[in-house]
Amino acid sequence: MIFVTTGTQGPFPRLEEMIRKLTPQLHEEVVMQGEQLLSEEEYAVLFKKARIVVAHAGVGTLLTALRYNKPLIVVPRRVEYGEHRDNHQLDTVGLIRERNLCYVAETQEEILT
């Protein structure tokens, strides 16, 4: 199962659309958090069950992936698309890349690689 989480900052339409377009190619169950807020317990269950997690570039999500030893693909929210108040997730991505903690994708095609 692939778990897609958008964090607590609300929906992430660009990521959600990428995943909707990719789902037929994945041949695997995809569970997307989307606009629904999950309880801590529900979130933990889905995270533990997931083979891989796709998410925004939030530090909390990164730490959870490390705690559960889950492969993580992050797509940073960007201010120029109205997805966040600033581009701090790009700073997070820089640290992630330096430490090779997860895979960073900017496009739908990069999610598949």
PDB file of C-alpha atoms in Angstrom:
ATOM      1  CA  MET A   1       0.000   0.000   0.000  1.00  0.00           C
ATOM      2  CA  ILE A   2       1.142   3.527  -0.791  1.00  0.00           C
ATOM      3  CA  PHE A   3       0.151   6.137   1.768  1.00  0.00           C
ATOM      4  CA  VAL A   4      -0.089   9.740   0.563  1.00  0.00           C
ATOM      5  CA  THR A   5      -0.190  12.350   3.301  1.00  0.00           C
ATOM      6  CA  THR A   6      -0.510  16.097   2.891  1.00  0.00           C
ATOM      7  CA  GLY A   7       0.148  17.076   6.506  1.00  0.00           C
ATOM      8  CA  THR A   8      -1.854  19.409   8.694  1.00  0.00           C
ATOM      9  CA  GLN A   9      -1.565  22.497   6.478  1.00  0.00           C
ATOM     10  CA  GLY A  10      -4.667  21.528   4.528  1.00  0.00           C
ATOM     11  CA  PRO A  11      -5.059  20.047   1.082  1.00  0.00           C
ATOM     12  CA  PHE A  12      -2.206  19.878  -1.405  1.00  0.00           C
ATOM     13  CA  PRO A  13      -4.022  19.812  -4.782  1.00  0.00           C
ATOM     14  CA  ARG A  14      -0.860  19.598  -6.923  1.00  0.00           C
ATOM     15  CA  LEU A  15       0.367  16.468  -5.129  1.00  0.00           C
ATOM     16  CA  GLU A  16      -3.122  14.980  -4.988  1.00  0.00           C
ATOM     17  CA  GLU A  17      -3.571  15.461  -8.755  1.00  0.00           C
ATOM     18  CA  MET A  18      -0.177  13.892  -9.476  1.00  0.00           C
ATOM     19  CA  ILE A  19      -1.151  10.820  -7.459  1.00  0.00           C
ATOM     20  CA  ARG A  20      -4.603  10.544  -9.083  1.00  0.00           C
ATOM     21  CA  LYS A  21      -2.946  10.510 -12.509  1.00  0.00           C
ATOM     22  CA  LEU A  22      -0.337   7.949 -11.434  1.00  0.00           C
ATOM     23  CA  THR A  23      -2.620   5.551  -9.561  1.00  0.00           C
ATOM     24  CA  PRO A  24      -3.612   3.434 -12.601  1.00  0.00           C
ATOM     25  CA  GLN A  25       0.085   2.806 -13.336  1.00  0.00           C
ATOM     26  CA  LEU A  26       0.968   1.779  -9.788  1.00  0.00           C
ATOM     27  CA  HIS A  27      -1.008  -1.500  -9.578  1.00  0.00           C
ATOM     28  CA  GLU A  28      -1.138  -1.084  -5.825  1.00  0.00           C
ATOM     29  CA  GLU A  29      -3.611   0.260  -3.303  1.00  0.00           C
ATOM     30  CA  VAL A  30      -3.183   3.993  -2.738  1.00  0.00           C
ATOM     31  CA  VAL A  31      -4.577   5.614   0.389  1.00  0.00           C
ATOM     32  CA  MET A  32      -4.611   9.400   0.226  1.00  0.00           C
ATOM     33  CA  GLN A  33      -5.132  11.562   3.298  1.00  0.00           C
ATOM     34  CA  GLY A  34      -6.364  14.484   1.210  1.00  0.00           C
ATOM     35  CA  GLU A  35      -8.638  16.900   3.054  1.00  0.00           C
ATOM     36  CA  GLN A  36      -9.586  14.480   5.804  1.00  0.00           C
ATOM     37  CA  LEU A  37      -7.709  14.929   9.053  1.00  0.00           C
ATOM     38  CA  LEU A  38      -6.717  11.660  10.620  1.00  0.00           C
ATOM     39  CA  SER A  39      -6.404  10.889  14.297  1.00  0.00           C
ATOM     40  CA  GLU A  40      -2.902  10.112  15.535  1.00  0.00           C
ATOM     41  CA  GLU A  41      -3.876   6.456  15.756  1.00  0.00           C
ATOM     42  CA  GLU A  42      -5.281   6.307  12.207  1.00  0.00           C
ATOM     43  CA  TYR A  43      -2.206   8.090  10.861  1.00  0.00           C
ATOM     44  CA  ALA A  44       0.150   5.685  12.651  1.00  0.00           C
ATOM     45  CA  VAL A  45      -1.736   2.624  11.394  1.00  0.00           C
ATOM     46  CA  LEU A  46      -1.566   3.820   7.779  1.00  0.00           C
ATOM     47  CA  PHE A  47       2.087   4.791   8.103  1.00  0.00           C
ATOM     48  CA  LYS A  48       3.024   1.388   9.538  1.00  0.00           C
ATOM     49  CA  LYS A  49       1.004  -0.480   6.903  1.00  0.00           C
ATOM     50  CA  ALA A  50       2.463   1.471   3.971  1.00  0.00           C
ATOM     51  CA  ARG A  51       5.162   0.016   1.738  1.00  0.00           C
ATOM     52  CA  ILE A  52       6.081   3.575   0.754  1.00  0.00           C
ATOM     53  CA  VAL A  53       4.905   7.047   1.790  1.00  0.00           C
ATOM     54  CA  VAL A  54       4.482  10.060  -0.518  1.00  0.00           C
ATOM     55  CA  ALA A  55       4.119  13.410   1.217  1.00  0.00           C
ATOM     56  CA  HIS A  56       4.746  17.119   1.389  1.00  0.00           C
ATOM     57  CA  ALA A  57       8.204  18.038   2.707  1.00  0.00           C
ATOM     58  CA  GLY A  58       7.144  18.499   6.311  1.00  0.00           C
ATOM     59  CA  VAL A  59       9.620  17.761   9.072  1.00  0.00           C
ATOM     60  CA  GLY A  60       7.024  15.855  11.101  1.00  0.00           C
ATOM     61  CA  THR A  61       6.343  13.501   8.207  1.00  0.00           C
ATOM     62  CA  LEU A  62      10.073  12.993   7.641  1.00  0.00           C
ATOM     63  CA  LEU A  63      10.604  12.145  11.318  1.00  0.00           C
ATOM     64  CA  THR A  64       7.693   9.706  11.275  1.00  0.00           C
ATOM     65  CA  ALA A  65       9.118   7.974   8.188  1.00  0.00           C
ATOM     66  CA  LEU A  66      12.475   7.642   9.912  1.00  0.00           C
ATOM     67  CA  ARG A  67      10.832   6.315  13.091  1.00  0.00           C
ATOM     68  CA  TYR A  68       8.928   3.624  11.158  1.00  0.00           C
ATOM     69  CA  ASN A  69      11.783   3.037   8.690  1.00  0.00           C
ATOM     70  CA  LYS A  70       9.556   3.758   5.683  1.00  0.00           C
ATOM     71  CA  PRO A  71      10.761   4.858   2.264  1.00  0.00           C
ATOM     72  CA  LEU A  72       9.579   8.418   1.712  1.00  0.00           C
ATOM     73  CA  ILE A  73       9.078  10.484  -1.430  1.00  0.00           C
ATOM     74  CA  VAL A  74       8.558  14.176  -0.723  1.00  0.00           C
ATOM     75  CA  VAL A  75       7.085  16.856  -2.958  1.00  0.00           C
ATOM     76  CA  PRO A  76       7.722  20.274  -1.420  1.00  0.00           C
ATOM     77  CA  ARG A  77       4.914  22.798  -1.197  1.00  0.00           C
ATOM     78  CA  ARG A  78       5.831  25.987  -3.048  1.00  0.00           C
ATOM     79  CA  VAL A  79       4.757  29.547  -2.342  1.00  0.00           C
ATOM     80  CA  GLU A  80       4.569  30.429  -6.054  1.00  0.00           C
ATOM     81  CA  TYR A  81       1.737  27.908  -6.427  1.00  0.00           C
ATOM     82  CA  GLY A  82      -0.080  29.254  -3.364  1.00  0.00           C
ATOM     83  CA  GLU A  83       0.665  26.045  -1.434  1.00  0.00           C
ATOM     84  CA  HIS A  84       2.322  27.650   1.590  1.00  0.00           C
ATOM     85  CA  ARG A  85       3.151  31.017   3.160  1.00  0.00           C
ATOM     86  CA  ASP A  86       6.861  30.722   2.266  1.00  0.00           C
ATOM     87  CA  ASN A  87       9.293  28.271   0.680  1.00  0.00           C
ATOM     88  CA  HIS A  88      10.651  26.771   3.907  1.00  0.00           C
ATOM     89  CA  GLN A  89       9.930  23.280   2.551  1.00  0.00           C
ATOM     90  CA  LEU A  90      12.617  23.913  -0.069  1.00  0.00           C
ATOM     91  CA  ASP A  91      15.069  24.458   2.811  1.00  0.00           C
ATOM     92  CA  THR A  92      13.921  21.165   4.305  1.00  0.00           C
ATOM     93  CA  VAL A  93      14.451  19.504   0.915  1.00  0.00           C
ATOM     94  CA  GLY A  94      18.015  20.839   0.848  1.00  0.00           C
ATOM     95  CA  LEU A  95      18.766  19.150   4.171  1.00  0.00           C
ATOM     96  CA  ILE A  96      17.031  15.967   3.081  1.00  0.00           C
ATOM     97  CA  ARG A  97      19.132  15.772  -0.073  1.00  0.00           C
ATOM     98  CA  GLU A  98      22.391  16.464   1.809  1.00  0.00           C
ATOM     99  CA  ARG A  99      21.690  13.635   4.239  1.00  0.00           C
ATOM    100  CA  ASN A 100      20.115  11.261   1.707  1.00  0.00           C
ATOM    101  CA  LEU A 101      17.121  10.720   4.017  1.00  0.00           C
ATOM    102  CA  CYS A 102      14.492  10.289   1.328  1.00  0.00           C
ATOM    103  CA  TYR A 103      13.737  10.880  -2.324  1.00  0.00           C
ATOM    104  CA  VAL A 104      12.666  14.347  -3.470  1.00  0.00           C
ATOM    105  CA  ALA A 105      10.301  14.667  -6.433  1.00  0.00           C
ATOM    106  CA  GLU A 106       9.229  17.897  -8.085  1.00  0.00           C
ATOM    107  CA  THR A 107       7.195  16.333 -10.910  1.00  0.00           C
ATOM    108  CA  GLN A 108       4.801  13.474 -11.464  1.00  0.00           C
ATOM    109  CA  GLU A 109       7.436  11.623 -13.508  1.00  0.00           C
ATOM    110  CA  GLU A 110       9.983  11.897 -10.690  1.00  0.00           C
ATOM    111  CA  ILE A 111       7.571  10.200  -8.282  1.00  0.00           C
ATOM    112  CA  LEU A 112       7.751   7.048 -10.423  1.00  0.00           C
ATOM    113  CA  THR A 113      11.557   6.867 -10.569  1.00  0.00           C
TER     114      THR A 113
END
